[in-house]
mmCIF file with all atom_site columns, C-alpha atoms in Angstrom:
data_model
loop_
_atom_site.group_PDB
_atom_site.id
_atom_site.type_symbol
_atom_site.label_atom_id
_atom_site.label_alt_id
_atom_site.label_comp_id
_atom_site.label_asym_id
_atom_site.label_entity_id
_atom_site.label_seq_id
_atom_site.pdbx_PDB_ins_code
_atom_site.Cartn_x
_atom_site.Cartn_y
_atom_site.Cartn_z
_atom_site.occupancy
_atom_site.B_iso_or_equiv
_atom_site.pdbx_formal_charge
_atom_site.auth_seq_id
_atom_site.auth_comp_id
_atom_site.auth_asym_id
_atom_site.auth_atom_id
_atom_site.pdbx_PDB_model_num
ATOM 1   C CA . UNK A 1 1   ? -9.400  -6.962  29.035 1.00 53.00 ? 1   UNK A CA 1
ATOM 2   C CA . UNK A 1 2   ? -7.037  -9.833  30.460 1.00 57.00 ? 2   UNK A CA 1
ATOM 3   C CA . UNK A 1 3   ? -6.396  -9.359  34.292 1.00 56.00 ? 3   UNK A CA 1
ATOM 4   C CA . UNK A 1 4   ? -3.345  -10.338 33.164 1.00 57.00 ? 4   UNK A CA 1
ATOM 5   C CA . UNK A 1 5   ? -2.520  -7.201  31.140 1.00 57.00 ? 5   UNK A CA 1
ATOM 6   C CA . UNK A 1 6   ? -4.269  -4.875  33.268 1.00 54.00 ? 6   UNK A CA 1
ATOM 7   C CA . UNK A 1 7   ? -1.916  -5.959  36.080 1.00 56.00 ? 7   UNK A CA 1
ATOM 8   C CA . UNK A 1 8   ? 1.488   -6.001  33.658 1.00 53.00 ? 8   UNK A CA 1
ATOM 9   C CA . UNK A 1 9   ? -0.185  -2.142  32.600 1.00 52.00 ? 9   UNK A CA 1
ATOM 10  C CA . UNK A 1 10  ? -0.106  -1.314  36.399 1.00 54.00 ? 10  UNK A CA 1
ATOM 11  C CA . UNK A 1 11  ? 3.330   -2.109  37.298 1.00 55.00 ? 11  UNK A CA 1
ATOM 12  C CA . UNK A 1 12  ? 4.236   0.035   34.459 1.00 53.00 ? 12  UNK A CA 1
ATOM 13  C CA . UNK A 1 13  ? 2.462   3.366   36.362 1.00 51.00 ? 13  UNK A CA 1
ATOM 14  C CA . UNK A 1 14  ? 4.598   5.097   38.747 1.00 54.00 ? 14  UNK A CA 1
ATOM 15  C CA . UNK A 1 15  ? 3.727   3.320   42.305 1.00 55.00 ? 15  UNK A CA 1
ATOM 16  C CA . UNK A 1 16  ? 2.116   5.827   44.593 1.00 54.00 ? 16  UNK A CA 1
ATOM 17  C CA . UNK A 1 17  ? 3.461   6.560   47.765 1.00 57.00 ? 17  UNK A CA 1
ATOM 18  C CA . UNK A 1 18  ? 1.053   5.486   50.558 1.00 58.00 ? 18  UNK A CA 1
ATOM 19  C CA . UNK A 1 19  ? 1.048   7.449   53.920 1.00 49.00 ? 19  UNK A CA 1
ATOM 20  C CA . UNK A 1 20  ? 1.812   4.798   55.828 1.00 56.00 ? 20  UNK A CA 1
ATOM 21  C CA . UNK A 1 21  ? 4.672   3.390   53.378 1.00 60.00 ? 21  UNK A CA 1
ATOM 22  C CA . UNK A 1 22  ? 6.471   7.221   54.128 1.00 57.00 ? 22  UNK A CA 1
ATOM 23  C CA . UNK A 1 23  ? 9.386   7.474   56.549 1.00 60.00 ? 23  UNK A CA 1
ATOM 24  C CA . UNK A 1 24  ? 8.332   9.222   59.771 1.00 56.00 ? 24  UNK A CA 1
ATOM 25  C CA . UNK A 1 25  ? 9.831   12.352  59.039 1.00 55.00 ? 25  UNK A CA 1
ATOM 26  C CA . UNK A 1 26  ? 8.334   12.432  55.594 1.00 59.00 ? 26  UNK A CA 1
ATOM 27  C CA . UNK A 1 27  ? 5.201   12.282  56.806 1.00 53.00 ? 27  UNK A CA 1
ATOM 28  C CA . UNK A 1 28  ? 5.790   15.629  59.470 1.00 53.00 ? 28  UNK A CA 1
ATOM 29  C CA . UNK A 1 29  ? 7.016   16.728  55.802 1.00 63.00 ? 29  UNK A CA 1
ATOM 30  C CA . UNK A 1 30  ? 4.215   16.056  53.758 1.00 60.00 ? 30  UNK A CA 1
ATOM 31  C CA . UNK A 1 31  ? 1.462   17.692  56.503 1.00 57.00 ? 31  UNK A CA 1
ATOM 32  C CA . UNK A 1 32  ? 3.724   20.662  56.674 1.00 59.00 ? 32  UNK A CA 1
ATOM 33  C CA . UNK A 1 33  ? 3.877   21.396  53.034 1.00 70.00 ? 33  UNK A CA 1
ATOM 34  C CA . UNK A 1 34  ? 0.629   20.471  52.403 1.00 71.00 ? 34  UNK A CA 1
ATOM 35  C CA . UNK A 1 35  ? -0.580  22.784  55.685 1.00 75.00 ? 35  UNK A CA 1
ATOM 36  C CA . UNK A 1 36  ? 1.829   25.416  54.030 1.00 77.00 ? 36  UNK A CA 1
ATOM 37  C CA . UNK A 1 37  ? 0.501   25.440  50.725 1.00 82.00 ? 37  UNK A CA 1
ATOM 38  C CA . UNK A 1 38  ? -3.195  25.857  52.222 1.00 85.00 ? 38  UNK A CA 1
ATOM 39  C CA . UNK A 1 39  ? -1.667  28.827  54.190 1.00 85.00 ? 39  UNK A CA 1
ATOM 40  C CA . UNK A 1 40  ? 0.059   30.492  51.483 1.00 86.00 ? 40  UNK A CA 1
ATOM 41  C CA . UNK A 1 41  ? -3.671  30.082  49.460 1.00 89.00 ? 41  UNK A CA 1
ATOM 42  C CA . UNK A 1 42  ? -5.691  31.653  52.036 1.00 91.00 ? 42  UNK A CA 1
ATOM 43  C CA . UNK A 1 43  ? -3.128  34.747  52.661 1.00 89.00 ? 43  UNK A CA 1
ATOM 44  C CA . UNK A 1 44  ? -3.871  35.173  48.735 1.00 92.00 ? 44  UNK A CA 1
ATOM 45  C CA . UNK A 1 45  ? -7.471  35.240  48.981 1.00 94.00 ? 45  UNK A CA 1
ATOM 46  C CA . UNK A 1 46  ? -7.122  37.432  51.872 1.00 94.00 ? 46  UNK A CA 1
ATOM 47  C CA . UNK A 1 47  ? -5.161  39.569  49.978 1.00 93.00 ? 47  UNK A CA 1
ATOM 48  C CA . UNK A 1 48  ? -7.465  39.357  46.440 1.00 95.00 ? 48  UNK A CA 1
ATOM 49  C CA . UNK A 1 49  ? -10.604 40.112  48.953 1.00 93.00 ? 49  UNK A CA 1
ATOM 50  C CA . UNK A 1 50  ? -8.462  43.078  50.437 1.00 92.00 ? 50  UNK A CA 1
ATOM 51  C CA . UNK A 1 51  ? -8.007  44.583  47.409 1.00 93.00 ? 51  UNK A CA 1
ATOM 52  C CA . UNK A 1 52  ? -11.414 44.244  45.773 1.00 93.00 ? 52  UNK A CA 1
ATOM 53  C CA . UNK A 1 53  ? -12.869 45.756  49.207 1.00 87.00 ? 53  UNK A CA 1
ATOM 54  C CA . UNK A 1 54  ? -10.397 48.812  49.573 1.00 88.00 ? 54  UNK A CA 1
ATOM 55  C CA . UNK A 1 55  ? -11.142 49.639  46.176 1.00 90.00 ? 55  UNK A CA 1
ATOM 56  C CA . UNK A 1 56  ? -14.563 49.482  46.742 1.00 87.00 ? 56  UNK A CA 1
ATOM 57  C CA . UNK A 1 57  ? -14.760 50.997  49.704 1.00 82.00 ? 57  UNK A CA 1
ATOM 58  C CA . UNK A 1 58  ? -12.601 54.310  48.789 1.00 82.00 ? 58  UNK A CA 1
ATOM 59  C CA . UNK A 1 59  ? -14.381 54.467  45.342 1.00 83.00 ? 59  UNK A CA 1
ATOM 60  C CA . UNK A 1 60  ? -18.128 54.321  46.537 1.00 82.00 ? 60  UNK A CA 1
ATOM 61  C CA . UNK A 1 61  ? -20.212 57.872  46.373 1.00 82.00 ? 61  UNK A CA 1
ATOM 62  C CA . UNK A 1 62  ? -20.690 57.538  50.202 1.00 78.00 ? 62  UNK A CA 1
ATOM 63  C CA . UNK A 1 63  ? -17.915 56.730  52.823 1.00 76.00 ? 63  UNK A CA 1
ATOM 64  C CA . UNK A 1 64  ? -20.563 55.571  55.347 1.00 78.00 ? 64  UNK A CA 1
ATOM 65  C CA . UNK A 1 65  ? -20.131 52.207  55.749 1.00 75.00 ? 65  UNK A CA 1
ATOM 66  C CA . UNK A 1 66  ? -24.019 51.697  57.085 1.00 76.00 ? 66  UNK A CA 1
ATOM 67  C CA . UNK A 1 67  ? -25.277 52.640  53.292 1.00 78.00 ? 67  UNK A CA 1
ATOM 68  C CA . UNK A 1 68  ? -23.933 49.250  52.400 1.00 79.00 ? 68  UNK A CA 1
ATOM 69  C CA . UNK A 1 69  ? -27.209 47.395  52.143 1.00 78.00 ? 69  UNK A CA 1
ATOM 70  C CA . UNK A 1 70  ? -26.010 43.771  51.749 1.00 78.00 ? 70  UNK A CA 1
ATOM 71  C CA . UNK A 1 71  ? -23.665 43.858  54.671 1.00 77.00 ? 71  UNK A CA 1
ATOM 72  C CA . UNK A 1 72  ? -24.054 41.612  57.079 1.00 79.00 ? 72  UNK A CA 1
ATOM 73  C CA . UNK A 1 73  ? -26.034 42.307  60.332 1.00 76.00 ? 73  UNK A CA 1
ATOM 74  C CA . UNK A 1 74  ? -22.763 40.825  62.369 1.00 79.00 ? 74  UNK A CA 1
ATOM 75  C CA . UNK A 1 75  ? -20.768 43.394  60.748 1.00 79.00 ? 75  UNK A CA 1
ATOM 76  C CA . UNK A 1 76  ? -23.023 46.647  61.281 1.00 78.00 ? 76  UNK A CA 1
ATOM 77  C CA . UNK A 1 77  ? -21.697 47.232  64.843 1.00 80.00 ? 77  UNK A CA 1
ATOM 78  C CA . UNK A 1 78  ? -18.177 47.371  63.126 1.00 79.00 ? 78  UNK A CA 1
ATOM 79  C CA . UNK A 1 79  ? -19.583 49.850  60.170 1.00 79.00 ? 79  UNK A CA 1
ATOM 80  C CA . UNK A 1 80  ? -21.060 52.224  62.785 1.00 80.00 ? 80  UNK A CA 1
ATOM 81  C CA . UNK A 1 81  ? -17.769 52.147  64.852 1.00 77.00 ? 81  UNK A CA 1
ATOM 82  C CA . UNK A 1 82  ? -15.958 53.081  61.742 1.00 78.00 ? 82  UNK A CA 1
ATOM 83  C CA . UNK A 1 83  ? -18.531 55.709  60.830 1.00 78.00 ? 83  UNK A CA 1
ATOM 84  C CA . UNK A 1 84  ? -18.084 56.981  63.657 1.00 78.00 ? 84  UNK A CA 1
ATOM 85  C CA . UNK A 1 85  ? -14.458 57.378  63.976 1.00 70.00 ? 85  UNK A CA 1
ATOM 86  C CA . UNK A 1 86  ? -14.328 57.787  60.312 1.00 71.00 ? 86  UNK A CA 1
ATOM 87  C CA . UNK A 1 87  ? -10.857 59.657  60.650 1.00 70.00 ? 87  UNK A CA 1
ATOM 88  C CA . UNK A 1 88  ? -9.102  56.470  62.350 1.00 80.00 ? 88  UNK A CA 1
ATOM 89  C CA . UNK A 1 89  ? -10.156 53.891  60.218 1.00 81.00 ? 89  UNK A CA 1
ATOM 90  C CA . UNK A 1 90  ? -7.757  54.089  57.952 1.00 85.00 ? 90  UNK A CA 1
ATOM 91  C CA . UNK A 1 91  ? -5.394  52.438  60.505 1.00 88.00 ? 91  UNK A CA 1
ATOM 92  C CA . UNK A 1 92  ? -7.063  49.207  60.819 1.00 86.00 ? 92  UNK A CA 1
ATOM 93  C CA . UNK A 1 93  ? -8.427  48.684  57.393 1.00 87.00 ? 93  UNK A CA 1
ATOM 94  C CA . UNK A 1 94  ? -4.740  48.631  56.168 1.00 92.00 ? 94  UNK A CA 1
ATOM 95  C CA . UNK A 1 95  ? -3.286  46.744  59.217 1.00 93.00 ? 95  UNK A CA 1
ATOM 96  C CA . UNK A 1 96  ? -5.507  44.295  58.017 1.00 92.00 ? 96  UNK A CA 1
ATOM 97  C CA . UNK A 1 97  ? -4.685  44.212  54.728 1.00 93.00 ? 97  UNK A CA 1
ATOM 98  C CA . UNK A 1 98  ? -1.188  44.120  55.543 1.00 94.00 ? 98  UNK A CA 1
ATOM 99  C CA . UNK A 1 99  ? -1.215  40.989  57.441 1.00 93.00 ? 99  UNK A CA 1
ATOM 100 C CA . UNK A 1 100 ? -1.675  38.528  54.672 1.00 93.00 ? 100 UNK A CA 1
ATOM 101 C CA . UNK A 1 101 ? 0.695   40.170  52.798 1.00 92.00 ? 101 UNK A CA 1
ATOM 102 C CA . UNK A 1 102 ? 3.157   39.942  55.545 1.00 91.00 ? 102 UNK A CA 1
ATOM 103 C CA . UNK A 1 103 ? 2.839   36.620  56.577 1.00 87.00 ? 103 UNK A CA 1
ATOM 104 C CA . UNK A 1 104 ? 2.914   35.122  52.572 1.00 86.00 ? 104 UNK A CA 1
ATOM 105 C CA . UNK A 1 105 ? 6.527   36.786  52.197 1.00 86.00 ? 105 UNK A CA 1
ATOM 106 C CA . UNK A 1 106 ? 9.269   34.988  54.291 1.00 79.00 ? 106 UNK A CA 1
ATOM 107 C CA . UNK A 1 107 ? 12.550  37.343  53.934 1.00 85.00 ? 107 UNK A CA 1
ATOM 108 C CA . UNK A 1 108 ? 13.047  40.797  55.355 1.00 87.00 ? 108 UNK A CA 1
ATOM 109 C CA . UNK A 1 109 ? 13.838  42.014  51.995 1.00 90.00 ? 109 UNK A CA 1
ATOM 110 C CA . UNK A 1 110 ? 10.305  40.364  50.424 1.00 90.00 ? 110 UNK A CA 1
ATOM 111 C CA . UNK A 1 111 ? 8.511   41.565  52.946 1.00 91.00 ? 111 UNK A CA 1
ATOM 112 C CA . UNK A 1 112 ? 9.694   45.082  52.775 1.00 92.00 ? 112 UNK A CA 1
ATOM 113 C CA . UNK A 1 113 ? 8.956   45.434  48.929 1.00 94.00 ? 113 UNK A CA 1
ATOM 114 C CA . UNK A 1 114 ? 5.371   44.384  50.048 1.00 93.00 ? 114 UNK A CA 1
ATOM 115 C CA . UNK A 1 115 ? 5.141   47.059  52.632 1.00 94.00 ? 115 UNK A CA 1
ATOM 116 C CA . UNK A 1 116 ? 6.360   49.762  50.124 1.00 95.00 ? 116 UNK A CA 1
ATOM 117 C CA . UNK A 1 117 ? 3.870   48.367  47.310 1.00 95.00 ? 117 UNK A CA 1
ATOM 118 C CA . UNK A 1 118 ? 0.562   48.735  50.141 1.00 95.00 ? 118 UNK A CA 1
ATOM 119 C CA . UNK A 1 119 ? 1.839   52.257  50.324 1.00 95.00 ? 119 UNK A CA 1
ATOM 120 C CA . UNK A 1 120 ? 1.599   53.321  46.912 1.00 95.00 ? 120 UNK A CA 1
ATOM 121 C CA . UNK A 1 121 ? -1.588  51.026  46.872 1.00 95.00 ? 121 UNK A CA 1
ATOM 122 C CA . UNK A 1 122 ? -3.064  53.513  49.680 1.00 93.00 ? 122 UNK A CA 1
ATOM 123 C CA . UNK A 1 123 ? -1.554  56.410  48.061 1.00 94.00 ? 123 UNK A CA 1
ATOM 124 C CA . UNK A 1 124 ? -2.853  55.371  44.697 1.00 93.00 ? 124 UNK A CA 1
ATOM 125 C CA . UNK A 1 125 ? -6.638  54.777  46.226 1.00 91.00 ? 125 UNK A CA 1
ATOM 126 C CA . UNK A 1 126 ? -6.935  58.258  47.631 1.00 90.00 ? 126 UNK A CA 1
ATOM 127 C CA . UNK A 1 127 ? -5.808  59.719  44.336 1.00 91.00 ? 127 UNK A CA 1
ATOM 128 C CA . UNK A 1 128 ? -8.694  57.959  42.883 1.00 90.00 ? 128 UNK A CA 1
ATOM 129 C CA . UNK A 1 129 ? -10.861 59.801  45.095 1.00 87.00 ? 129 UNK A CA 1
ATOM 130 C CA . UNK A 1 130 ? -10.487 62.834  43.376 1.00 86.00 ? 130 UNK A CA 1
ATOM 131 C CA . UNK A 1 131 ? -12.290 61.948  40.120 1.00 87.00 ? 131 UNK A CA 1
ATOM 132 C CA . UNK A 1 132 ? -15.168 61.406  42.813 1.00 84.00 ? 132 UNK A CA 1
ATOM 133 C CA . UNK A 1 133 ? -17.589 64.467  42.758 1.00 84.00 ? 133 UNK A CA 1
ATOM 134 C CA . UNK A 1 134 ? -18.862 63.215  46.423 1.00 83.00 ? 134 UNK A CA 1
ATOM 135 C CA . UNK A 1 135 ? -15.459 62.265  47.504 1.00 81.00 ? 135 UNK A CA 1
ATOM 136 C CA . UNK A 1 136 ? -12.831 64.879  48.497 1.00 80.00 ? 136 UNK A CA 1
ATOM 137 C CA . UNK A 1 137 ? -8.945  63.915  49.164 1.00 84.00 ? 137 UNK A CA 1
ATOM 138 C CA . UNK A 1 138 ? -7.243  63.784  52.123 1.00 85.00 ? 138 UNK A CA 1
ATOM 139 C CA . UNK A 1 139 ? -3.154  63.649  52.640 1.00 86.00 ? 139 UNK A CA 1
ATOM 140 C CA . UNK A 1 140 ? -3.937  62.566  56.572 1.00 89.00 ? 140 UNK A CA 1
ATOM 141 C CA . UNK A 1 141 ? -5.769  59.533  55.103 1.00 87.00 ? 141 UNK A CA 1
ATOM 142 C CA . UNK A 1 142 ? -2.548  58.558  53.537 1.00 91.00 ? 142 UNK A CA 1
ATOM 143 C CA . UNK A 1 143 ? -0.762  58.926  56.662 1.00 93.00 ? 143 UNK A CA 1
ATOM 144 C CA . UNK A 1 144 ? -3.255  56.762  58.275 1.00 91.00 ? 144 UNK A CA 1
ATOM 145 C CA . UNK A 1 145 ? -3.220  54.019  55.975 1.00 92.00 ? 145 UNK A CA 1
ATOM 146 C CA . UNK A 1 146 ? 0.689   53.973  56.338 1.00 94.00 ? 146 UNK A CA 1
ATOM 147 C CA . UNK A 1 147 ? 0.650   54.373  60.083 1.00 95.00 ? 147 UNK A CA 1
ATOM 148 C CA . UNK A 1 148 ? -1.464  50.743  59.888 1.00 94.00 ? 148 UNK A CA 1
ATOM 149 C CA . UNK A 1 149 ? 0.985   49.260  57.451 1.00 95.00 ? 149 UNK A CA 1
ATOM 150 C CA . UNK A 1 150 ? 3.949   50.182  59.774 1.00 95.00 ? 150 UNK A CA 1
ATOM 151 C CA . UNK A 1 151 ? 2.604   48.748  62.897 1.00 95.00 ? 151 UNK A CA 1
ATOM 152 C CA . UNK A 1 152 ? 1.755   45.494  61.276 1.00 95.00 ? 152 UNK A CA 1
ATOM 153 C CA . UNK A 1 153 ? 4.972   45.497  59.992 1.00 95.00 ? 153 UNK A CA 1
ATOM 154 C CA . UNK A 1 154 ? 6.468   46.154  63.106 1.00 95.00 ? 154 UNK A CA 1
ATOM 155 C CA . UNK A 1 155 ? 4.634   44.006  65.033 1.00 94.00 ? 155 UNK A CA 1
ATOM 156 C CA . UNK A 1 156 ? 5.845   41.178  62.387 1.00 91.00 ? 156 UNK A CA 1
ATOM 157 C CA . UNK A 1 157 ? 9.437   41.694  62.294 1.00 91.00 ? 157 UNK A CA 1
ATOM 158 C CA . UNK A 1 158 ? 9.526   41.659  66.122 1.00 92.00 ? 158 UNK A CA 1
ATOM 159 C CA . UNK A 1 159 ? 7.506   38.310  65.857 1.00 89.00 ? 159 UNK A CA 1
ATOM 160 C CA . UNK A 1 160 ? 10.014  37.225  63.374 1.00 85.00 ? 160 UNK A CA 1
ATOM 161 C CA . UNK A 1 161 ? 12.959  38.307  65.324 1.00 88.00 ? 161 UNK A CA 1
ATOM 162 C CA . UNK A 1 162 ? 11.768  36.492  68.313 1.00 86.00 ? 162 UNK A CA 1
ATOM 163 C CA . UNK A 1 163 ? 11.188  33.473  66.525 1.00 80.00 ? 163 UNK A CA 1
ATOM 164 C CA . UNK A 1 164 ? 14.515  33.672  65.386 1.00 78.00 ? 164 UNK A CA 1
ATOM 165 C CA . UNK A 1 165 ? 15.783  34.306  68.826 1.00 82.00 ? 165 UNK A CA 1
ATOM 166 C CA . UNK A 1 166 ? 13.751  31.651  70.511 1.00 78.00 ? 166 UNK A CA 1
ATOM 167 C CA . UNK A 1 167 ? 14.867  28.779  68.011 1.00 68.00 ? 167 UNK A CA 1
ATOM 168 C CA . UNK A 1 168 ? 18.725  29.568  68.555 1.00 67.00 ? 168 UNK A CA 1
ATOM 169 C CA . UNK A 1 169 ? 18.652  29.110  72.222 1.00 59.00 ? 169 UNK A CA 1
ATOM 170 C CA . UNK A 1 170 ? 16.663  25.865  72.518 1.00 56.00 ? 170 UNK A CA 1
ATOM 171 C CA . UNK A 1 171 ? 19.110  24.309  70.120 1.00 53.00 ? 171 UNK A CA 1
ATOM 172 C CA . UNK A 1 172 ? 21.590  22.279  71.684 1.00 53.00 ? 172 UNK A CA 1
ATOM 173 C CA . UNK A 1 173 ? 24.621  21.423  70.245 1.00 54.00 ? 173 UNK A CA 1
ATOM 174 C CA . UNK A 1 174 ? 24.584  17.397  68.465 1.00 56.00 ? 174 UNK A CA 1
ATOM 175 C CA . UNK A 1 175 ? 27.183  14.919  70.153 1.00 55.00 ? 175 UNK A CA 1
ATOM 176 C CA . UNK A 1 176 ? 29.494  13.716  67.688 1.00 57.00 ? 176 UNK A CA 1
ATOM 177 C CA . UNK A 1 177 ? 30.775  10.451  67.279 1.00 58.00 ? 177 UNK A CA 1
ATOM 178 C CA . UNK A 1 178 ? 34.005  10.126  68.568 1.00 58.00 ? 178 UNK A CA 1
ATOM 179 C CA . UNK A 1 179 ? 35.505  9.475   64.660 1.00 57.00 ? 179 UNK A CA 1
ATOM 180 C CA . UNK A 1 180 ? 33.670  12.464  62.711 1.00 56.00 ? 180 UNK A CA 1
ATOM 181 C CA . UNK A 1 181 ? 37.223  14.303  63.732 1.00 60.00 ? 181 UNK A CA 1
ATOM 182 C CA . UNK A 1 182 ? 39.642  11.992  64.311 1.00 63.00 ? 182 UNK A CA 1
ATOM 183 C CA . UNK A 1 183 ? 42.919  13.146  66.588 1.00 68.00 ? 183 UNK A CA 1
ATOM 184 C CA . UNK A 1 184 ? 46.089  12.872  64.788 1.00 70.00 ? 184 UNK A CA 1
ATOM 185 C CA . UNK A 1 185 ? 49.006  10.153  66.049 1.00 74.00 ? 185 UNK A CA 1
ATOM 186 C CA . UNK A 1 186 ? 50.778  11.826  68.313 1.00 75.00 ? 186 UNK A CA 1
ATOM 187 C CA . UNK A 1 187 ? 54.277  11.404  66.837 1.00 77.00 ? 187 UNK A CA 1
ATOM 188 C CA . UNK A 1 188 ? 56.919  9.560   68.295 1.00 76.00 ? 188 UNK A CA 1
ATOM 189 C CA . UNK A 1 189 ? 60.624  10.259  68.598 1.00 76.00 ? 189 UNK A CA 1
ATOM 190 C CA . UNK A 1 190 ? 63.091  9.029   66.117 1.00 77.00 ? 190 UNK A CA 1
ATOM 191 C CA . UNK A 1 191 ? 65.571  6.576   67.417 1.00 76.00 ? 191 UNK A CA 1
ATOM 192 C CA . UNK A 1 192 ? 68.877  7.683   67.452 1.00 77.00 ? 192 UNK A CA 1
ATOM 193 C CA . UNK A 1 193 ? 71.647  5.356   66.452 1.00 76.00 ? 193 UNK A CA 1
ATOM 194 C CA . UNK A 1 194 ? 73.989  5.277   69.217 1.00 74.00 ? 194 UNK A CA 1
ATOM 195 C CA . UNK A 1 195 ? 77.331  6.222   69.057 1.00 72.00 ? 195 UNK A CA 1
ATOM 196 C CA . UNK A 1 196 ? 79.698  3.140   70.049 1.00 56.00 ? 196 UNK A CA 1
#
């Protein structure tokens, strides 16, 4: 081909930007959407994981957690804590869960939805458990799993709330220029013709 054409065929491509031909603040941009599209990736394979393990975990034969045979040995001290206080761990396992989930919504009203949708999730789980011959079903294990999806809530709204807080009183007010609002004319008197 004639280097010619090739270069008349490039100037017809869109130019890409190049990080250093970006504004400042479109660079702080760029790294912050690109950071925030990474974050809202993992919280969704936090959340996929999550859900594949609850589902496991509640529909296995055995609750104990040390049957697993292809856990890891860094994670057996955590399955015998949670064998042992098997009626607790309810609590964490779905304050756990609910973090992801929390963090991936941004509004109060988004979030709340998602906090009402791990609760029938939890609910719906240890209905499952009674199609389980070796399983038996347990209303306090509902209670549990909601109790840990409350306090991560809670503990996320107040974080929210603070944020919220904190960013209103370090803003200071902008000076503006002295002809954003102009001042009107102060009006002057009419002359009077005098009387001669």
């Amino acid at each position: 081909m004639d280097p010619r054409k090739a270069n008349a065929f490039r100037t017809l491509l869109p130019r890409r930007k190049r990080w250093r031909d970006m504004p400042k603040g479109g660079q702080m941009r760029w790294m912050m959407g690109t950071a925030g599209k990474l974050i809202r990736l993992a919280c969704v394979a936090a959340i996929l994981f999550g859900i594949v393990s609850a589902v496991y975990l509640t529909d296995r034969r055995s609750s104990n957690l040390e049957t697993i045979e292809w856990l890891p040995g860094w994670l057996r001290g955590a399955a015998h804590w949670a064998d042992y206080h098997g009626r607790f761990r309810n609590v964490p396992a779905y304050g756990l869960l609910s973090v992801p989930v929390l963090v991936l919504f941004t509004t109060t009203r988004n979030r709340g939805r998602a906090v009402g949708a791990l609760a029938v999730f939890a609910t719906a789980m240890e209905f499952t458990q009674l199609f389980i011959p070796t399983r038996f079903f347990d209303g306090l294990d509902i209670i549990e799993s909601w109790l840990g999806i409350v306090i991560v809530w809670v503990v996320v709204e107040l974080a929210y709330i603070g944020s919220r807080l904190a960013h209103g009183a370090t803003m200071t007010r902008q000076p503006q220029p002295r002809d954003a609002f102009p001042r009107p004319k102060p009006r002057l008197p009419i002359p009077r013709p005098a009387n001669d």
